[in-house]
Short mmCIF file of C-alpha atoms in Angstrom, two decimals:
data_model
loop_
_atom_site.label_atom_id
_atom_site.label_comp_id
_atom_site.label_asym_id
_atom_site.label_seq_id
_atom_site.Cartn_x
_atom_site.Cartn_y
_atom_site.Cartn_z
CA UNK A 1 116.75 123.19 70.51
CA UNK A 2 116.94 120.92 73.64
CA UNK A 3 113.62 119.81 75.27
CA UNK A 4 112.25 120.57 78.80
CA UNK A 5 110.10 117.78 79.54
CA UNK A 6 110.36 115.34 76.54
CA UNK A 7 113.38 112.60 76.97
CA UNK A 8 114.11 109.42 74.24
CA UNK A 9 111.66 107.77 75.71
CA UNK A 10 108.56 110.73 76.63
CA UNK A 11 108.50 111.97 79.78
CA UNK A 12 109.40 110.07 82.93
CA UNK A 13 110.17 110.20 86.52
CA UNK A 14 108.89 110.12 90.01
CA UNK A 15 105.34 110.36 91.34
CA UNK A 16 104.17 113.32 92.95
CA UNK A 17 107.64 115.63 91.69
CA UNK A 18 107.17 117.91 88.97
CA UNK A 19 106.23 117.43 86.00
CA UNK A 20 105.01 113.83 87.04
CA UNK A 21 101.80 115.43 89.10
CA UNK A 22 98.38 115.53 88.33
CA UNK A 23 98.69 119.62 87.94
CA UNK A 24 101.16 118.85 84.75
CA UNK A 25 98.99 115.84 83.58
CA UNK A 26 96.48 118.27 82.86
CA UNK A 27 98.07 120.88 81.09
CA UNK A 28 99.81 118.34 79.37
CA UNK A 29 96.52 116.93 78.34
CA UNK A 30 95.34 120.21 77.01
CA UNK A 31 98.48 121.51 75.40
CA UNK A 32 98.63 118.73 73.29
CA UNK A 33 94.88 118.51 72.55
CA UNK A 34 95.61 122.20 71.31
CA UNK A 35 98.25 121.21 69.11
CA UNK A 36 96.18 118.38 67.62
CA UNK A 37 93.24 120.75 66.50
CA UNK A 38 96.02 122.96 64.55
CA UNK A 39 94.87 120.59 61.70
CA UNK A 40 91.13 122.45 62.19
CA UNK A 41 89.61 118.61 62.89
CA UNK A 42 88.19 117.05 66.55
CA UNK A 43 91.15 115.02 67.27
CA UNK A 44 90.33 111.51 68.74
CA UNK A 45 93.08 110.71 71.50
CA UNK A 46 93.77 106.94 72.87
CA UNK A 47 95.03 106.62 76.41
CA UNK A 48 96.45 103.27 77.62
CA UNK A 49 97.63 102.65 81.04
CA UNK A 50 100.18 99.83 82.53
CA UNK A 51 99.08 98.95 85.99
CA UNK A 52 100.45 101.19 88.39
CA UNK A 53 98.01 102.84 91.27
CA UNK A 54 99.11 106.43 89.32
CA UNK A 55 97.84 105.60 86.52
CA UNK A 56 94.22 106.17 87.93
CA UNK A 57 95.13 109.82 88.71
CA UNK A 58 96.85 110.17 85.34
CA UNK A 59 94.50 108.87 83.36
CA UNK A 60 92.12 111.05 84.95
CA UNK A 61 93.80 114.54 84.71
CA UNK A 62 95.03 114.31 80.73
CA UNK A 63 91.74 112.66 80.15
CA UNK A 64 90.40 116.55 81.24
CA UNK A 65 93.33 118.48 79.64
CA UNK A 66 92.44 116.65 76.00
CA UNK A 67 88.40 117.34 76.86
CA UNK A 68 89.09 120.67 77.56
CA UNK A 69 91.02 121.22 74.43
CA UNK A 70 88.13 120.34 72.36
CA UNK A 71 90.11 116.73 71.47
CA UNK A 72 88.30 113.33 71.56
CA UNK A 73 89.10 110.76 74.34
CA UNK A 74 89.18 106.90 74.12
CA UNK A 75 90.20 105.07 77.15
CA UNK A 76 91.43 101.35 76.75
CA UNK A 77 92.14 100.58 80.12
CA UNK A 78 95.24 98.92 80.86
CA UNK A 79 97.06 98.07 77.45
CA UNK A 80 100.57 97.01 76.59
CA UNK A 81 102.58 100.38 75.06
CA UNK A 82 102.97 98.32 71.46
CA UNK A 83 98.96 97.47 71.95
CA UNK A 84 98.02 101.45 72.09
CA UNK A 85 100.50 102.29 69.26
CA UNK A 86 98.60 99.45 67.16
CA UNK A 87 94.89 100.62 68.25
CA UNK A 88 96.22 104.20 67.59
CA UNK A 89 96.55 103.15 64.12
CA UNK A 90 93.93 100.93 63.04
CA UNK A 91 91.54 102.55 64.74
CA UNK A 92 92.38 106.04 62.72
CA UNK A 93 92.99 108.05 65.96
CA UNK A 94 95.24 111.02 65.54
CA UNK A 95 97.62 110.16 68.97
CA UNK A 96 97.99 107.60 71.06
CA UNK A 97 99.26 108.11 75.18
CA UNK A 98 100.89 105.84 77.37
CA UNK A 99 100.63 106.26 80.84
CA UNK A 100 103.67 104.01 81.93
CA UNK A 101 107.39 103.95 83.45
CA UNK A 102 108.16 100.80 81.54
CA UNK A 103 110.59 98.73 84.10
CA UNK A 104 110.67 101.39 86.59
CA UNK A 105 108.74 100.90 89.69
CA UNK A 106 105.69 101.82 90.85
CA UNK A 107 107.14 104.76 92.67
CA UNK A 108 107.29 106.32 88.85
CA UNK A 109 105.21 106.98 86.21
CA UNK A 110 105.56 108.48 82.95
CA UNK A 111 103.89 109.50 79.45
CA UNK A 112 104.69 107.84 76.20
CA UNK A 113 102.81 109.39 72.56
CA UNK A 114 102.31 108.02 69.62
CA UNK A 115 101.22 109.63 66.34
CA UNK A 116 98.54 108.71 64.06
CA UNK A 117 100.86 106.43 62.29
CA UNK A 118 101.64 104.03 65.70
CA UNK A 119 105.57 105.87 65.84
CA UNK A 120 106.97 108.00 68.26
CA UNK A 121 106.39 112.23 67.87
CA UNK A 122 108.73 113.59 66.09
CA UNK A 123 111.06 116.50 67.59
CA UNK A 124 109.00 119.22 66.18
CA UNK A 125 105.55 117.81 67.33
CA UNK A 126 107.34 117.44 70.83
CA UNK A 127 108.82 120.95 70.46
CA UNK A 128 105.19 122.50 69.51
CA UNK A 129 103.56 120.67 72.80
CA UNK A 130 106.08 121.65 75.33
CA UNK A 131 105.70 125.34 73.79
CA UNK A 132 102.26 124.82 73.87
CA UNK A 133 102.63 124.12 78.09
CA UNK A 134 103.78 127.58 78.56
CA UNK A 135 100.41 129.25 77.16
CA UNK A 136 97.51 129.94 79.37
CA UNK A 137 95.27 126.95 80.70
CA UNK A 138 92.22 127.73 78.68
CA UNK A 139 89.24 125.84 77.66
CA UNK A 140 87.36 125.85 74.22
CA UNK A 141 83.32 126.82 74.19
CA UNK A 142 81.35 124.55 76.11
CA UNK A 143 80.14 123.71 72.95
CA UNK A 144 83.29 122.78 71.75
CA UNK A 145 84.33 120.26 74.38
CA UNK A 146 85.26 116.84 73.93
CA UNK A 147 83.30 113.70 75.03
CA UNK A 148 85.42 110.43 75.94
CA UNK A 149 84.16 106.66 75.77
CA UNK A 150 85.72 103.74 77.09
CA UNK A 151 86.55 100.85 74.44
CA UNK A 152 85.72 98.07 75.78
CA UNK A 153 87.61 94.94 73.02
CA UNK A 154 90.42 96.91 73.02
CA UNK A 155 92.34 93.78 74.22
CA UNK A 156 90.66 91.71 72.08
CA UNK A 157 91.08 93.77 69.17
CA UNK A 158 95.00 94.30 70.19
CA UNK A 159 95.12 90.05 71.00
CA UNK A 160 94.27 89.37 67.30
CA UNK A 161 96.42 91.63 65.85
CA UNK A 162 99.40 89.71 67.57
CA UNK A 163 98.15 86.21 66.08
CA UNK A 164 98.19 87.85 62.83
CA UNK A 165 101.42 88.22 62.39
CA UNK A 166 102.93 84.64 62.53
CA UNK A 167 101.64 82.28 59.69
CA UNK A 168 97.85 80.59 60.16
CA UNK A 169 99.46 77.22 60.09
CA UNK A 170 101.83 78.16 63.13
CA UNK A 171 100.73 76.79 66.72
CA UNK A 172 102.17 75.78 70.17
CA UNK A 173 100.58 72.72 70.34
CA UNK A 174 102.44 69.85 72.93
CA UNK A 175 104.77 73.13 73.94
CA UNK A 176 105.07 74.18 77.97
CA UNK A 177 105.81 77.78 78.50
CA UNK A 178 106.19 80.14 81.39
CA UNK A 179 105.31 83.77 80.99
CA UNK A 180 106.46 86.11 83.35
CA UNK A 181 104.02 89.62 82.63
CA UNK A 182 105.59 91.96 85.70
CA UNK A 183 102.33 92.23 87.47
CA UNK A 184 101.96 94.55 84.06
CA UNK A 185 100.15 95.67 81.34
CA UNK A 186 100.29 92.13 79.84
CA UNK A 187 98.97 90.54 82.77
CA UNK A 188 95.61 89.31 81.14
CA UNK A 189 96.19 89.33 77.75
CA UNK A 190 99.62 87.30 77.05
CA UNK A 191 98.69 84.03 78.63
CA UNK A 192 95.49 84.22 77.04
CA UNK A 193 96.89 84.38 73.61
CA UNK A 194 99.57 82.23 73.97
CA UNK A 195 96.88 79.57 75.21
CA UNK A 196 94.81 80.26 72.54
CA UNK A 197 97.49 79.40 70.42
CA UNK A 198 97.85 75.85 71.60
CA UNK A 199 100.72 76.54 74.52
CA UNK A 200 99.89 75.16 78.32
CA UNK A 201 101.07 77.99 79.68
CA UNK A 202 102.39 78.64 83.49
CA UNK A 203 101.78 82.59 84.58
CA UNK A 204 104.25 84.30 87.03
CA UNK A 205 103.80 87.99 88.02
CA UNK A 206 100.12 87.91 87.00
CA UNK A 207 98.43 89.24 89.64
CA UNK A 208 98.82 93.41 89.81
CA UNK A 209 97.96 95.14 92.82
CA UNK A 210 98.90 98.74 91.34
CA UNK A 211 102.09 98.75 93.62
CA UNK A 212 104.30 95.22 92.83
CA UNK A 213 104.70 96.11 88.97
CA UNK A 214 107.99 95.10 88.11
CA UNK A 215 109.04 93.92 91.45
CA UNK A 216 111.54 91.52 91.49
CA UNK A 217 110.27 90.20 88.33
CA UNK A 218 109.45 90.77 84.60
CA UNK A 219 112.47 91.09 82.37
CA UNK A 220 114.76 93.43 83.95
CA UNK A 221 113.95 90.09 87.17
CA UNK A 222 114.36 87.38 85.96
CA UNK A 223 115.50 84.73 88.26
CA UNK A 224 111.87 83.73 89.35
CA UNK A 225 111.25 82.55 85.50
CA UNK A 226 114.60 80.71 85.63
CA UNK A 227 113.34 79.38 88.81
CA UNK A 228 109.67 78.16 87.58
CA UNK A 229 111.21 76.99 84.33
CA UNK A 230 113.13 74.43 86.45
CA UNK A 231 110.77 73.71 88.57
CA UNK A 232 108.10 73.03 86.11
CA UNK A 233 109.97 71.26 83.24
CA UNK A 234 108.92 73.95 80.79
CA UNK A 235 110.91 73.77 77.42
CA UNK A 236 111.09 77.67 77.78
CA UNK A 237 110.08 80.79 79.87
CA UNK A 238 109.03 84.49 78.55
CA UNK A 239 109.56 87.50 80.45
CA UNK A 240 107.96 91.03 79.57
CA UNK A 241 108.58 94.06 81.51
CA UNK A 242 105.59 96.12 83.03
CA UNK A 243 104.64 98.11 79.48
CA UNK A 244 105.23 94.97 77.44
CA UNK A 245 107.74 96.32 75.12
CA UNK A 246 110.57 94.16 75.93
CA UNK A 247 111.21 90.78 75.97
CA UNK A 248 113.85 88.41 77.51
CA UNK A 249 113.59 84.67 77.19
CA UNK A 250 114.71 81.64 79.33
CA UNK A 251 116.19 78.61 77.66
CA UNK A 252 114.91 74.82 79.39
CA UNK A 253 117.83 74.91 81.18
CA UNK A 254 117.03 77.96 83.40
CA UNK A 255 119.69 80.43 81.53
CA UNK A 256 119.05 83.90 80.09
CA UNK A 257 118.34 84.57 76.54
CA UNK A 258 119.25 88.48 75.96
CA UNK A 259 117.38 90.99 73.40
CA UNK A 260 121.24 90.51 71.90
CA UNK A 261 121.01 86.88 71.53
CA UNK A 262 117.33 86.97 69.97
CA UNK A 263 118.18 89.03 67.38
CA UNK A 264 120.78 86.93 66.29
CA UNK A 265 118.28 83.94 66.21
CA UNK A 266 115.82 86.20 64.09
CA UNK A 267 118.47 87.59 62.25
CA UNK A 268 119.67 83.94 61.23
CA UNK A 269 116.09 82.73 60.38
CA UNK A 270 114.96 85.82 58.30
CA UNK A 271 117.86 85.83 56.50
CA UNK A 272 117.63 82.28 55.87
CA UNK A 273 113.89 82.54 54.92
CA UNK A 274 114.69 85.64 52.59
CA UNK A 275 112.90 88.05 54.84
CA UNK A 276 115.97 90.44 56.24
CA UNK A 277 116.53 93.23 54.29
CA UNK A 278 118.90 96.22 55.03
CA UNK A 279 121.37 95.97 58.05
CA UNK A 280 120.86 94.71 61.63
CA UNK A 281 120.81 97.78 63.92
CA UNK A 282 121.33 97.66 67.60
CA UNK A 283 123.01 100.19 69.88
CA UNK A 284 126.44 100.90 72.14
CA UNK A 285 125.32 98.11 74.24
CA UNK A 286 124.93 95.50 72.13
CA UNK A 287 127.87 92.74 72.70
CA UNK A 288 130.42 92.69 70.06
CA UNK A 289 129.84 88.87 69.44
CA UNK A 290 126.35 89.73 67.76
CA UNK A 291 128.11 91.83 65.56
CA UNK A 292 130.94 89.54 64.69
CA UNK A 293 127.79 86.63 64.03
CA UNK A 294 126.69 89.37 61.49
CA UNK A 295 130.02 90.14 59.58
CA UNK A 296 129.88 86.29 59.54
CA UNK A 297 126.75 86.01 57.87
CA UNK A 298 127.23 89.05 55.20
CA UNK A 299 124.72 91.11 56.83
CA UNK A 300 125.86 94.79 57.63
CA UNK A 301 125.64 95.92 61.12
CA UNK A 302 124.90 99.29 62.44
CA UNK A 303 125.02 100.42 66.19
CA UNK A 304 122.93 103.67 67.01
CA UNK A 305 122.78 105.44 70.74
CA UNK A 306 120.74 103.61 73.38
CA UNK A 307 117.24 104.15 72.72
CA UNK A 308 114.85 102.29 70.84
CA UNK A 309 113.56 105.54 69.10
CA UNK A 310 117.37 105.77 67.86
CA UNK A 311 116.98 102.40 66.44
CA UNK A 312 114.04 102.79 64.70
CA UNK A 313 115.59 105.99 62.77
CA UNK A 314 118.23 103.94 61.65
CA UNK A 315 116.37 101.23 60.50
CA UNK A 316 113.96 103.80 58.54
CA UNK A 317 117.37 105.34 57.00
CA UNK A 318 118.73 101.51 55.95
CA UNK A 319 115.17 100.65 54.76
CA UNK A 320 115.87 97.48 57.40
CA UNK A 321 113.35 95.78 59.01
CA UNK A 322 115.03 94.27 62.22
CA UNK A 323 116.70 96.11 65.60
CA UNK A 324 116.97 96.17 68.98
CA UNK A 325 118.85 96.31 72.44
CA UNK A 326 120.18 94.12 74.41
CA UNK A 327 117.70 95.27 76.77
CA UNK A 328 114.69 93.59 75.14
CA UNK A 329 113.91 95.99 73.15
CA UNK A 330 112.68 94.17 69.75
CA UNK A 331 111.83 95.93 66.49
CA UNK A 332 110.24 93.90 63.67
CA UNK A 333 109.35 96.84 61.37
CA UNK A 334 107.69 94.78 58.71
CA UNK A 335 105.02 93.63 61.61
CA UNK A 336 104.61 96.06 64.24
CA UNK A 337 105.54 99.93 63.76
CA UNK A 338 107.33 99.72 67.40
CA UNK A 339 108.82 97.36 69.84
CA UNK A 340 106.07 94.84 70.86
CA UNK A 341 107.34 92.08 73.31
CA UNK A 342 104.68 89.72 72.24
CA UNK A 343 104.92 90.37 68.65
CA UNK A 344 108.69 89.88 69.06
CA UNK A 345 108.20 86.53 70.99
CA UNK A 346 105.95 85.01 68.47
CA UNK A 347 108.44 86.06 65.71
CA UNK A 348 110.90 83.73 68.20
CA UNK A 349 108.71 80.54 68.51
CA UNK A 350 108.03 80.38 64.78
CA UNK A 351 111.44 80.52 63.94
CA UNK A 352 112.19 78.17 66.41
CA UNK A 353 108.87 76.09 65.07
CA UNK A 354 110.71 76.52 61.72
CA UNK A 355 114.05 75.02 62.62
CA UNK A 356 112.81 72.43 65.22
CA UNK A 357 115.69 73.29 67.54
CA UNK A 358 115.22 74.08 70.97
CA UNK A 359 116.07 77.84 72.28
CA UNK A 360 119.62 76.98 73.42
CA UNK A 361 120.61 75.36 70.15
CA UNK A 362 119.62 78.35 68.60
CA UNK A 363 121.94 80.87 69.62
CA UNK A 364 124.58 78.56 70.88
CA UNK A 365 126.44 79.98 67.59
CA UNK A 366 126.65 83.45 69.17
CA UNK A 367 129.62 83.78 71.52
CA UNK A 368 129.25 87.07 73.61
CA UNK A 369 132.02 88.91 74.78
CA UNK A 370 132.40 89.46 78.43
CA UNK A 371 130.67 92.70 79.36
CA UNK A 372 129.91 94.42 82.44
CA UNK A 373 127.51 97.26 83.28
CA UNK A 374 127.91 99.38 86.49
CA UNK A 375 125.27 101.43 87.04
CA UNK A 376 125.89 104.55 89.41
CA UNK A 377 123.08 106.51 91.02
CA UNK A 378 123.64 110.19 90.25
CA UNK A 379 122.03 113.54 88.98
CA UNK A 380 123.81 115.71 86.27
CA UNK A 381 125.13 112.63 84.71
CA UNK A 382 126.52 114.86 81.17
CA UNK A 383 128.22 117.14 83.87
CA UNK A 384 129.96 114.26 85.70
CA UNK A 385 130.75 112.44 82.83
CA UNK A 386 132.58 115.72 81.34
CA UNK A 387 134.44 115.91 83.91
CA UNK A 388 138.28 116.27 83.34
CA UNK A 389 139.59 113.41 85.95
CA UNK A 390 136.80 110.94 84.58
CA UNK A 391 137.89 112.07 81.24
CA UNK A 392 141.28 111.22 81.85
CA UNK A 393 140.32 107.52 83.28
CA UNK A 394 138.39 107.17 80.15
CA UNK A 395 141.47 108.12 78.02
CA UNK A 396 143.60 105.27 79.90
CA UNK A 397 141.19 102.83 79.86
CA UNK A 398 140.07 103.21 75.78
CA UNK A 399 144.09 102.93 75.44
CA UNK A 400 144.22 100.06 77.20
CA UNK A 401 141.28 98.42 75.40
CA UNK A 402 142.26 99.58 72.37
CA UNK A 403 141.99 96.87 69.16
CA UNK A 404 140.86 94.69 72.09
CA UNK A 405 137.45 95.63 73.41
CA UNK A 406 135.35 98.94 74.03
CA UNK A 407 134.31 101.16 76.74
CA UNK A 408 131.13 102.87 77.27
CA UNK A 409 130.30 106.29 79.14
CA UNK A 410 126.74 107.19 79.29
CA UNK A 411 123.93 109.25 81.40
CA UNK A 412 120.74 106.85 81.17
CA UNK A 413 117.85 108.18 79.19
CA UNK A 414 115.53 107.19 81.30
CA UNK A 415 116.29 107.60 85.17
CA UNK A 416 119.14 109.26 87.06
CA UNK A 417 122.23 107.11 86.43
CA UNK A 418 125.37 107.02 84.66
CA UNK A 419 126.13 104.06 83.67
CA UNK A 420 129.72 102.52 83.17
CA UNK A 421 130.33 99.72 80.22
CA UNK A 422 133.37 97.32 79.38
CA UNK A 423 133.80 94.97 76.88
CA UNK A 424 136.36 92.57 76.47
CA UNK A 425 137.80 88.79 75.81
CA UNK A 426 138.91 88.68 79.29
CA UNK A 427 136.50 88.97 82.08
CA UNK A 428 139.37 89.68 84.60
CA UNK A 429 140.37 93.03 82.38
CA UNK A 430 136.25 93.66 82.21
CA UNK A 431 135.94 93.82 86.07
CA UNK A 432 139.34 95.96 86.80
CA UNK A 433 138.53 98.10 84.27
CA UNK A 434 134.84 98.63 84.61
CA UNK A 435 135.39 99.41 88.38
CA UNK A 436 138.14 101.90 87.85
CA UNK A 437 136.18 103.77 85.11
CA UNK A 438 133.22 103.91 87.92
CA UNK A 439 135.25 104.48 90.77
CA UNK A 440 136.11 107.41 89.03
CA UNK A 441 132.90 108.52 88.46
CA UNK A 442 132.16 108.41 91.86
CA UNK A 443 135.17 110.96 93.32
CA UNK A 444 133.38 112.86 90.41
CA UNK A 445 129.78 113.34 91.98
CA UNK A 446 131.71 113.04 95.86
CA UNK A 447 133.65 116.19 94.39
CA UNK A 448 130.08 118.44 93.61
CA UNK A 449 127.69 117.06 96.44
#
């Protein structure tokens, strides 16, 4: 049964249009408040926030939904995504909310759960709360109601639990690194804990104002951190995106270090250190020459659909421990129970600690394959993709590739796009290819507007 609201990654999209209003935030506080008593206890609820001026609002109107349902409330203020799916669990909540659009700008918002175990809601929980939406706004006996409390070390508590999972012996003493936090939810409490951990530490996109989050910086930006790492000498920069759950690095040298390329680094060092078990999972997008670097090593390799939550299943099927996107998106399953950008970053410096090479020398054995992603504004992305002239592009151009590369024909999860991928040994077949495939795309939606 298809979902209303709930996409792979909660529910998403634009500020002040339905169901991202304040009206929705409060049923959806109270619907799923309702489904949380089913279990006949006072359910305690954790809501974390990235920076964005909606979050206020938000925060404010499931805050009253959950109250009114008779649930619990703890508010921790603004808190990476991986941070509330930690407190969620230590601190024995039953659910944990996001209020965050990840890399999207401040213009959107969006709502991320997490169960009592720090994962994603399963499809049936998701199911029961959107059913739950259609019933009657009601409120339990005044008696009944829930009382909310602000926790005030929730950063600390969440900053700990991110030293705890490299080795006590592990430091960045005598190392220079710039973090780029998005004007996000990591703002405060990255270079904080990477000073604390000997670093000197240079902080870009620090300084939220509720409106720049993710503007022309953070990891889905990074040519300011390439910039600064230059600039500064630094032997490396870090870039997180606005809900700190993914990560892209910058070598000394100013170039990009892809979610692709740091797997393959973690990848080679757990398997050298005995820690990687089951396959390496990452998605459609993940370049072919990460896979090839796998069938080189002996370690299986599985790709999934785009989607971090379709990672993690795989991963739990395998019994593996390590996946991700190319995006960023980082899962170290025997630390964290989700992708955590910091987490995922110290996992990087200690193996780089380990190995005493420097970033570049590190995944300098991983040749990517040329690969190009056009990205194409649309609505009804399934419906243009399906339809019969694109299909027939899409026919020519898999022929074409065919033994030689792939092709890649999605709607984004996430936000209104479809997005066109080619891969291939030659960059000059990658760009005439790519554009034809989108081209036709485009007499697609110029054919139904």
């Amino acid at each position: 049964m298809s979902k209303r609201y709930f996409g792979t990654d909660g529910i998403r999209g634009q500020v002040g249009s339905w169901p991202i209003t304040a009206e929705f935030m409060l049923k959806l506080g109270r619907a799923a408040g309702a489904v949380l008593r089913r279990s006949g206890d006072r359910p305690v609820v954790l809501i974390g926030k990235d920076t964005r001026i909606s979050g206020y609002m938000f925060e404010s109107a499931l805050e009253a939904g959950l109250l009114a349902a008779g649930a619990e409330v703890r508010l921790l203020g603004p808190m990476p995504t991986p941070g509330v799916a930690y407190l969620t669990r230590s601190m024995r909540a039953d659910a944990g909310i996001v209020i965050s659009a990840s890399h999207n700008p401040h213009q959107d918002n969006g709502i991320k759960f997490f169960s009592a175990i720090g994962e994603k809601l399963d499809d049936d929980v998701e199911h029961a709360i959107e059913a739950e939406l259609e019933a009657q706004f009601t409120t339990v006996g005044s008696q009944a109601i829930g009382k909310a409390m602000r926790i005030d070390d929730a950063s600390a508590r969440y900053l700990e639990f991110c030293k705890s999972t490299v080795s006590r012996a592990f430091n960045l003493h005598g190392m220079h690194l710039v973090l780029d936090c998005a004007h996000g939810a990591t703002y405060q409490i990255a270079p904080k804990m990477f000073s604390e951990l000997g670093a000197r530490v240079t902080a870009i996109g620090n300084r939220p104002d509720g409106l720049n989050i993710n503007r022309d910086c953070g990891s889905t930006h990074p040519q300011h951190l390439s910039r600064t790492v230059l600039e500064s000498g630094a032997d490396l920069g870090i870039a997180f995106d606005g809900d700190g759950d993914r990560l892209q690095m910058v070598d000394a040298s100013g170039r990009l270090v892809d979610g692709d390329e740091l797997l393959y680094l973690l990848a080679m060092d757990w398997h050298a250190q005995g820690r990687l078990r089951g396959p390496l999972v990452g998605t459609l997008m993940s370049n072919f020459g990460l896979e090839r670097a796998m069938r080189e090593l002996d370690v299986p390799f599985l790709r999934t659909k785009v989607g971090d939550r379709y990672v993690m299943q795989a991963l739990r099927e395998h019994e593996g421990v390590l996946g991700g996107e190319t995006s960023g998106h980082i899962l170290c399953l025997d630390r964290v129970s989700t992708g955590d950008a910091i987490v995922s970053a110290l996992q990087v410096l200690e193996a780089l600690a380990r190995s005493g090479a420097s970033l570049a020398d590190s995944v300098s054995g991983m040749q990517k394959v040329p690969q190009t992603t056009v990205n194409i504004r649309a609505e009804g992305g399934v419906g243009l993709i399906a339809d019969a002239e694109v299909q027939g592009v899409l026919a020519a151009v898999e022929a074409e590739l065919a033994g030689h590369g792939r092709v890649v024909l999605r709607p984004s999860g996430t936000e209104p796009l479809v997005r066109v991928t080619v891969e291939h040994n030659d960059a000059d077949v990658v760009a005439r290819l790519v554009e034809q495939l989108a081209a036709a795309v485009r007499a697609a939606q110029a054919r139904v507007s």
